[in-house]
XYZ file of C-alpha atoms in Angstrom:
70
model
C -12.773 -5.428 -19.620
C -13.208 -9.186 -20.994
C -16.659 -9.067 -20.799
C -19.142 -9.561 -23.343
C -22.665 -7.886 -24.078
C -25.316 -10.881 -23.330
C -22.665 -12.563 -20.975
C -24.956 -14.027 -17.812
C -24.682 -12.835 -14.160
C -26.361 -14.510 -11.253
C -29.253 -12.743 -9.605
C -31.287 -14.188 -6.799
C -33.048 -11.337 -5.824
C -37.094 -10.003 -7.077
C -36.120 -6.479 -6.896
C -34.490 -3.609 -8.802
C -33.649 -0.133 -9.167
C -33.815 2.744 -11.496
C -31.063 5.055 -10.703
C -32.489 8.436 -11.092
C -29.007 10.145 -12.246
C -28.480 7.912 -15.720
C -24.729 9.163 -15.664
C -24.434 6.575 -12.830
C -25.688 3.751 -14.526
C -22.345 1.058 -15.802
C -24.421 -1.583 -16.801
C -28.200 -2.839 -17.114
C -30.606 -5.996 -17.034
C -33.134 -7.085 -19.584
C -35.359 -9.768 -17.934
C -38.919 -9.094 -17.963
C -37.888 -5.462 -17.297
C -35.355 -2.902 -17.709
C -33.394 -2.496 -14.628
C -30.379 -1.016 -13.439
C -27.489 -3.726 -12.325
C -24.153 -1.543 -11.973
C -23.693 1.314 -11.116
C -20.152 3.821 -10.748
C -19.403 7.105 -9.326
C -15.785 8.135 -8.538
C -13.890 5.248 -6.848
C -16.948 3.198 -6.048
C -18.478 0.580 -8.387
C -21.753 -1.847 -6.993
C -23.936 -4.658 -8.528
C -27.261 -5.912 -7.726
C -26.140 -9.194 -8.924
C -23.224 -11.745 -7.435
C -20.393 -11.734 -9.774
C -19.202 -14.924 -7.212
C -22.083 -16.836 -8.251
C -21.485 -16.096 -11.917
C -18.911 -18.423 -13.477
C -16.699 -17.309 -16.057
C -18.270 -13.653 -16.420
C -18.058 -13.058 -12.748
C -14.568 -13.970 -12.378
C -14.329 -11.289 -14.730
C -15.549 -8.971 -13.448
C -13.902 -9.384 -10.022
C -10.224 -9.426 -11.791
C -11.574 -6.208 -13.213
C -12.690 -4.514 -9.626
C -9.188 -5.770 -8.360
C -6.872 -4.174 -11.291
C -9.543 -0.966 -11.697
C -7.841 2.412 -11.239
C -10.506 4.995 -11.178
């Protein structure tokens, strides 16, 4: 909720994933390659990327895991 397609995250690390079940996949990463950067399945939500590192966007996105409600 409040965020916006082509908002920026902050990434530091080289690596990435392809999750193998797409149904798990909440959000991806377009930077030299397609990768994976959120992923959700029942009450759990993680990110390859720090949303604490990522101004506006990240605050965000860590109201959003506060108020979610699976």
């Amino acid at each position: 909720d409040g965020i916006e397609a082509g908002d920026e995250f902050y990434f530091v690390h080289s690596y990435y994933v392809h999750a193998v079940d797409r149904g798990l996949v909440a959000g991806s990463v377009q930077y030299g390659v397609n990768a994976d950067a959120a992923l959700a399945r029942d009450n759990l939500f993680a990110v390859q990327f720090h949303p604490e590192k990522s101004a506006d966007a990240g605050l965000q996105l860590i109201k959003n895991f506060v108020d979610w409600r699976p």
